[in-house]
Amino acid sequence: MRADQAGETTFPAFVRACWDAGIAWYDVDTAARTCTYYGSDGDSYTEVNRSSRSPERPEPLL
């Protein structure tokens, strides 16, 4: 996930890495600047982007 956040992978590679990590789906909340990953077993993990970049040029969450 970190490689994708750094812009070092493609979207298909990101999706494959999610699948390989057991992530069944994810939800991005652009207003809250969060990304929640959900596992097939019901677990979830939420990342909060606390970047200091301006809203005009936000950092990618994923």
mmCIF file of N, CA, C and O in Angstrom:
data_model
loop_
_atom_site.group_PDB
_atom_site.id
_atom_site.type_symbol
_atom_site.label_atom_id
_atom_site.label_comp_id
_atom_site.label_asym_id
_atom_site.label_seq_id
_atom_site.Cartn_x
_atom_site.Cartn_y
_atom_site.Cartn_z
ATOM 1 N N MET A 1 0.810 -1.185 0.000
ATOM 2 C CA MET A 1 0.000 0.000 0.000
ATOM 3 C C MET A 1 0.865 1.264 0.000
ATOM 4 O O MET A 1 0.518 2.232 -0.649
ATOM 5 N N ARG A 2 1.955 1.213 0.721
ATOM 6 C CA ARG A 2 2.810 2.409 0.790
ATOM 7 C C ARG A 2 3.399 2.760 -0.572
ATOM 8 O O ARG A 2 3.526 3.928 -0.913
ATOM 9 N N ALA A 3 3.756 1.750 -1.362
ATOM 10 C CA ALA A 3 4.305 2.024 -2.696
ATOM 11 C C ALA A 3 3.261 2.728 -3.559
ATOM 12 O O ALA A 3 3.585 3.659 -4.301
ATOM 13 N N ASP A 4 2.018 2.314 -3.433
ATOM 14 C CA ASP A 4 0.966 2.969 -4.211
ATOM 15 C C ASP A 4 0.762 4.397 -3.732
ATOM 16 O O ASP A 4 0.613 5.311 -4.537
ATOM 17 N N GLN A 5 0.760 4.612 -2.424
ATOM 18 C CA GLN A 5 0.598 5.959 -1.886
ATOM 19 C C GLN A 5 1.711 6.882 -2.348
ATOM 20 O O GLN A 5 1.515 8.079 -2.489
ATOM 21 N N ALA A 6 2.881 6.313 -2.586
ATOM 22 C CA ALA A 6 4.019 7.101 -3.063
ATOM 23 C C ALA A 6 3.995 7.283 -4.577
ATOM 24 O O ALA A 6 4.885 7.915 -5.137
ATOM 25 N N GLY A 7 2.981 6.722 -5.246
ATOM 26 C CA GLY A 7 2.879 6.855 -6.697
ATOM 27 C C GLY A 7 3.808 5.932 -7.459
ATOM 28 O O GLY A 7 4.116 6.180 -8.616
ATOM 29 N N GLU A 8 4.227 4.837 -6.824
ATOM 30 C CA GLU A 8 5.210 3.938 -7.426
ATOM 31 C C GLU A 8 4.590 2.708 -8.084
ATOM 32 O O GLU A 8 5.310 1.842 -8.555
ATOM 33 N N THR A 9 3.265 2.596 -8.108
ATOM 34 C CA THR A 9 2.614 1.440 -8.719
ATOM 35 C C THR A 9 1.465 1.893 -9.609
ATOM 36 O O THR A 9 1.093 3.056 -9.615
ATOM 37 N N THR A 10 0.888 0.949 -10.310
ATOM 38 C CA THR A 10 -0.297 1.215 -11.119
ATOM 39 C C THR A 10 -1.542 0.849 -10.308
ATOM 40 O O THR A 10 -1.449 0.142 -9.301
ATOM 41 N N PHE A 11 -2.701 1.300 -10.769
ATOM 42 C CA PHE A 11 -3.939 0.936 -10.075
ATOM 43 C C PHE A 11 -4.165 -0.573 -10.081
ATOM 44 O O PHE A 11 -4.508 -1.149 -9.037
ATOM 45 N N PRO A 12 -3.971 -1.268 -11.218
ATOM 46 C CA PRO A 12 -4.140 -2.726 -11.182
ATOM 47 C C PRO A 12 -3.206 -3.402 -10.169
ATOM 48 O O PRO A 12 -3.592 -4.364 -9.509
ATOM 49 N N ALA A 13 -1.979 -2.893 -10.037
ATOM 50 C CA ALA A 13 -1.050 -3.463 -9.057
ATOM 51 C C ALA A 13 -1.545 -3.207 -7.634
ATOM 52 O O ALA A 13 -1.428 -4.063 -6.755
ATOM 53 N N PHE A 14 -2.113 -2.030 -7.395
ATOM 54 C CA PHE A 14 -2.686 -1.704 -6.092
ATOM 55 C C PHE A 14 -3.838 -2.655 -5.758
ATOM 56 O O PHE A 14 -3.900 -3.205 -4.652
ATOM 57 N N VAL A 15 -4.736 -2.868 -6.720
ATOM 58 C CA VAL A 15 -5.880 -3.754 -6.485
ATOM 59 C C VAL A 15 -5.394 -5.167 -6.194
ATOM 60 O O VAL A 15 -5.893 -5.841 -5.287
ATOM 61 N N ARG A 16 -4.401 -5.622 -6.936
ATOM 62 C CA ARG A 16 -3.856 -6.970 -6.708
ATOM 63 C C ARG A 16 -3.228 -7.070 -5.320
ATOM 64 O O ARG A 16 -3.398 -8.069 -4.612
ATOM 65 N N ALA A 17 -2.497 -6.031 -4.900
ATOM 66 C CA ALA A 17 -1.877 -6.031 -3.572
ATOM 67 C C ALA A 17 -2.950 -6.054 -2.480
ATOM 68 O O ALA A 17 -2.787 -6.736 -1.462
ATOM 69 N N CYS A 18 -4.042 -5.330 -2.698
ATOM 70 C CA CYS A 18 -5.157 -5.371 -1.741
ATOM 71 C C CYS A 18 -5.699 -6.788 -1.631
ATOM 72 O O CYS A 18 -5.882 -7.310 -0.529
ATOM 73 N N TRP A 19 -5.968 -7.388 -2.772
ATOM 74 C CA TRP A 19 -6.512 -8.747 -2.786
ATOM 75 C C TRP A 19 -5.561 -9.717 -2.091
ATOM 76 O O TRP A 19 -5.983 -10.530 -1.272
ATOM 77 N N ASP A 20 -4.276 -9.621 -2.413
ATOM 78 C CA ASP A 20 -3.283 -10.512 -1.811
ATOM 79 C C ASP A 20 -3.186 -10.320 -0.299
ATOM 80 O O ASP A 20 -2.853 -11.254 0.437
ATOM 81 N N ALA A 21 -3.488 -9.101 0.181
ATOM 82 C CA ALA A 21 -3.434 -8.805 1.616
ATOM 83 C C ALA A 21 -4.719 -9.188 2.334
ATOM 84 O O ALA A 21 -4.830 -9.015 3.544
ATOM 85 N N GLY A 22 -5.706 -9.684 1.586
ATOM 86 C CA GLY A 22 -6.957 -10.102 2.200
ATOM 87 C C GLY A 22 -8.005 -9.014 2.296
ATOM 88 O O GLY A 22 -9.003 -9.157 3.003
ATOM 89 N N ILE A 23 -7.788 -7.913 1.569
ATOM 90 C CA ILE A 23 -8.762 -6.825 1.575
ATOM 91 C C ILE A 23 -9.850 -7.146 0.563
ATOM 92 O O ILE A 23 -9.576 -7.357 -0.610
ATOM 93 N N ALA A 24 -11.087 -7.179 1.052
ATOM 94 C CA ALA A 24 -12.216 -7.508 0.179
ATOM 95 C C ALA A 24 -12.743 -6.274 -0.538
ATOM 96 O O ALA A 24 -13.187 -6.354 -1.669
ATOM 97 N N TRP A 25 -12.721 -5.126 0.146
ATOM 98 C CA TRP A 25 -13.110 -3.861 -0.473
ATOM 99 C C TRP A 25 -12.571 -2.729 0.369
ATOM 100 O O TRP A 25 -12.084 -2.929 1.472
ATOM 101 N N TYR A 26 -12.627 -1.527 -0.187
ATOM 102 C CA TYR A 26 -12.197 -0.346 0.549
ATOM 103 C C TYR A 26 -13.106 0.814 0.212
ATOM 104 O O TYR A 26 -13.788 0.814 -0.806
ATOM 105 N N ASP A 27 -13.154 1.786 1.114
ATOM 106 C CA ASP A 27 -14.014 2.946 0.954
ATOM 107 C C ASP A 27 -13.176 4.198 1.186
ATOM 108 O O ASP A 27 -12.484 4.294 2.210
ATOM 109 N N VAL A 28 -13.230 5.127 0.254
ATOM 110 C CA VAL A 28 -12.505 6.383 0.381
ATOM 111 C C VAL A 28 -13.501 7.495 0.674
ATOM 112 O O VAL A 28 -14.490 7.648 -0.049
ATOM 113 N N ASP A 29 -13.260 8.238 1.739
ATOM 114 C CA ASP A 29 -14.088 9.394 2.095
ATOM 115 C C ASP A 29 -13.236 10.634 1.841
ATOM 116 O O ASP A 29 -12.348 10.950 2.634
ATOM 117 N N THR A 30 -13.485 11.309 0.731
ATOM 118 C CA THR A 30 -12.642 12.448 0.365
ATOM 119 C C THR A 30 -12.871 13.649 1.283
ATOM 120 O O THR A 30 -11.953 14.432 1.489
ATOM 121 N N ALA A 31 -14.074 13.795 1.827
ATOM 122 C CA ALA A 31 -14.338 14.914 2.735
ATOM 123 C C ALA A 31 -13.591 14.725 4.056
ATOM 124 O O ALA A 31 -12.981 15.660 4.572
ATOM 125 N N ALA A 32 -13.631 13.513 4.588
ATOM 126 C CA ALA A 32 -12.944 13.221 5.853
ATOM 127 C C ALA A 32 -11.472 12.895 5.650
ATOM 128 O O ALA A 32 -10.714 12.808 6.616
ATOM 129 N N ARG A 33 -11.073 12.684 4.388
ATOM 130 C CA ARG A 33 -9.706 12.320 4.027
ATOM 131 C C ARG A 33 -9.273 11.015 4.704
ATOM 132 O O ARG A 33 -8.214 10.920 5.310
ATOM 133 N N THR A 34 -10.158 10.012 4.581
ATOM 134 C CA THR A 34 -9.867 8.701 5.144
ATOM 135 C C THR A 34 -10.036 7.619 4.082
ATOM 136 O O THR A 34 -10.717 7.811 3.080
ATOM 137 N N CYS A 35 -9.408 6.497 4.343
ATOM 138 C CA CYS A 35 -9.595 5.303 3.527
ATOM 139 C C CYS A 35 -9.753 4.138 4.498
ATOM 140 O O CYS A 35 -8.891 3.926 5.359
ATOM 141 N N THR A 36 -10.860 3.431 4.370
ATOM 142 C CA THR A 36 -11.117 2.282 5.230
ATOM 143 C C THR A 36 -11.033 1.022 4.395
ATOM 144 O O THR A 36 -11.683 0.906 3.357
ATOM 145 N N TYR A 37 -10.207 0.089 4.838
ATOM 146 C CA TYR A 37 -10.023 -1.194 4.176
ATOM 147 C C TYR A 37 -10.804 -2.243 4.964
ATOM 148 O O TYR A 37 -10.750 -2.266 6.194
ATOM 149 N N TYR A 38 -11.525 -3.125 4.259
ATOM 150 C CA TYR A 38 -12.338 -4.159 4.896
ATOM 151 C C TYR A 38 -11.852 -5.528 4.464
ATOM 152 O O TYR A 38 -11.685 -5.785 3.270
ATOM 153 N N GLY A 39 -11.653 -6.399 5.434
ATOM 154 C CA GLY A 39 -11.268 -7.767 5.145
ATOM 155 C C GLY A 39 -12.482 -8.650 4.976
ATOM 156 O O GLY A 39 -13.592 -8.304 5.397
ATOM 157 N N SER A 40 -12.302 -9.801 4.377
ATOM 158 C CA SER A 40 -13.414 -10.713 4.146
ATOM 159 C C SER A 40 -13.959 -11.287 5.448
ATOM 160 O O SER A 40 -15.079 -11.784 5.487
ATOM 161 N N ASP A 41 -13.185 -11.189 6.534
ATOM 162 C CA ASP A 41 -13.625 -11.702 7.832
ATOM 163 C C ASP A 41 -14.355 -10.656 8.672
ATOM 164 O O ASP A 41 -14.708 -10.898 9.818
ATOM 165 N N GLY A 42 -14.564 -9.463 8.103
ATOM 166 C CA GLY A 42 -15.288 -8.415 8.809
ATOM 167 C C GLY A 42 -14.412 -7.392 9.502
ATOM 168 O O GLY A 42 -14.908 -6.386 10.001
ATOM 169 N N ASP A 43 -13.114 -7.637 9.572
ATOM 170 C CA ASP A 43 -12.207 -6.658 10.169
ATOM 171 C C ASP A 43 -12.103 -5.430 9.277
ATOM 172 O O ASP A 43 -12.323 -5.503 8.071
ATOM 173 N N SER A 44 -11.734 -4.298 9.876
ATOM 174 C CA SER A 44 -11.521 -3.088 9.080
ATOM 175 C C SER A 44 -10.378 -2.273 9.682
ATOM 176 O O SER A 44 -10.034 -2.428 10.856
ATOM 177 N N TYR A 45 -9.791 -1.448 8.844
ATOM 178 C CA TYR A 45 -8.697 -0.561 9.247
ATOM 179 C C TYR A 45 -8.887 0.752 8.515
ATOM 180 O O TYR A 45 -9.082 0.764 7.296
ATOM 181 N N THR A 46 -8.857 1.868 9.248
ATOM 182 C CA THR A 46 -9.034 3.179 8.646
ATOM 183 C C THR A 46 -7.755 3.986 8.741
ATOM 184 O O THR A 46 -7.160 4.091 9.815
ATOM 185 N N GLU A 47 -7.326 4.518 7.610
ATOM 186 C CA GLU A 47 -6.183 5.426 7.561
ATOM 187 C C GLU A 47 -6.707 6.843 7.408
ATOM 188 O O GLU A 47 -7.626 7.089 6.632
ATOM 189 N N VAL A 48 -6.105 7.770 8.143
ATOM 190 C CA VAL A 48 -6.461 9.180 8.043
ATOM 191 C C VAL A 48 -5.299 9.902 7.400
ATOM 192 O O VAL A 48 -4.155 9.754 7.832
ATOM 193 N N ASN A 49 -5.589 10.676 6.362
ATOM 194 C CA ASN A 49 -4.551 11.457 5.699
ATOM 195 C C ASN A 49 -4.496 12.821 6.372
ATOM 196 O O ASN A 49 -5.396 13.631 6.222
ATOM 197 N N ARG A 50 -3.413 13.073 7.097
ATOM 198 C CA ARG A 50 -3.239 14.342 7.794
ATOM 199 C C ARG A 50 -2.219 15.221 7.081
ATOM 200 O O ARG A 50 -1.516 15.997 7.698
ATOM 201 N N SER A 51 -2.193 15.103 5.787
ATOM 202 C CA SER A 51 -1.236 15.851 4.976
ATOM 203 C C SER A 51 -1.421 17.348 5.148
ATOM 204 O O SER A 51 -2.517 17.851 5.328
ATOM 205 N N SER A 52 -0.321 18.062 5.028
ATOM 206 C CA SER A 52 -0.386 19.521 5.105
ATOM 207 C C SER A 52 -0.566 20.145 3.729
ATOM 208 O O SER A 52 -0.570 21.358 3.603
ATOM 209 N N ARG A 53 -0.729 19.323 2.705
ATOM 210 C CA ARG A 53 -0.921 19.857 1.356
ATOM 211 C C ARG A 53 -2.265 20.547 1.256
ATOM 212 O O ARG A 53 -3.220 20.201 1.934
ATOM 213 N N SER A 54 -2.356 21.486 0.364
ATOM 214 C CA SER A 54 -3.577 22.271 0.204
ATOM 215 C C SER A 54 -4.673 21.447 -0.449
ATOM 216 O O SER A 54 -4.403 20.490 -1.172
ATOM 217 N N PRO A 55 -5.952 21.806 -0.215
ATOM 218 C CA PRO A 55 -7.064 21.073 -0.847
ATOM 219 C C PRO A 55 -7.029 21.130 -2.368
ATOM 220 O O PRO A 55 -7.557 20.251 -3.027
ATOM 221 N N GLU A 56 -6.397 22.164 -2.947
ATOM 222 C CA GLU A 56 -6.314 22.246 -4.393
ATOM 223 C C GLU A 56 -5.399 21.179 -4.975
ATOM 224 O O GLU A 56 -5.548 20.786 -6.116
ATOM 225 N N ARG A 57 -4.431 20.715 -4.208
ATOM 226 C CA ARG A 57 -3.489 19.695 -4.675
ATOM 227 C C ARG A 57 -3.316 18.642 -3.583
ATOM 228 O O ARG A 57 -2.246 18.494 -3.026
ATOM 229 N N PRO A 58 -4.392 17.903 -3.263
ATOM 230 C CA PRO A 58 -4.302 16.931 -2.177
ATOM 231 C C PRO A 58 -3.404 15.756 -2.534
ATOM 232 O O PRO A 58 -3.260 15.412 -3.697
ATOM 233 N N GLU A 59 -2.816 15.155 -1.503
ATOM 234 C CA GLU A 59 -2.056 13.937 -1.690
ATOM 235 C C GLU A 59 -3.034 12.794 -1.948
ATOM 236 O O GLU A 59 -4.122 12.782 -1.381
ATOM 237 N N PRO A 60 -2.650 11.832 -2.765
ATOM 238 C CA PRO A 60 -3.529 10.687 -2.956
ATOM 239 C C PRO A 60 -3.609 9.864 -1.677
ATOM 240 O O PRO A 60 -2.622 9.732 -0.960
ATOM 241 N N LEU A 61 -4.794 9.356 -1.348
ATOM 242 C CA LEU A 61 -4.962 8.516 -0.164
ATOM 243 C C LEU A 61 -4.467 7.109 -0.430
ATOM 244 O O LEU A 61 -4.038 6.418 0.466
ATOM 245 N N LEU A 62 -4.633 6.648 -1.661
ATOM 246 C CA LEU A 62 -4.286 5.284 -1.982
ATOM 247 C C LEU A 62 -3.122 5.215 -2.904
ATOM 248 O O LEU A 62 -2.854 5.958 -3.708
#
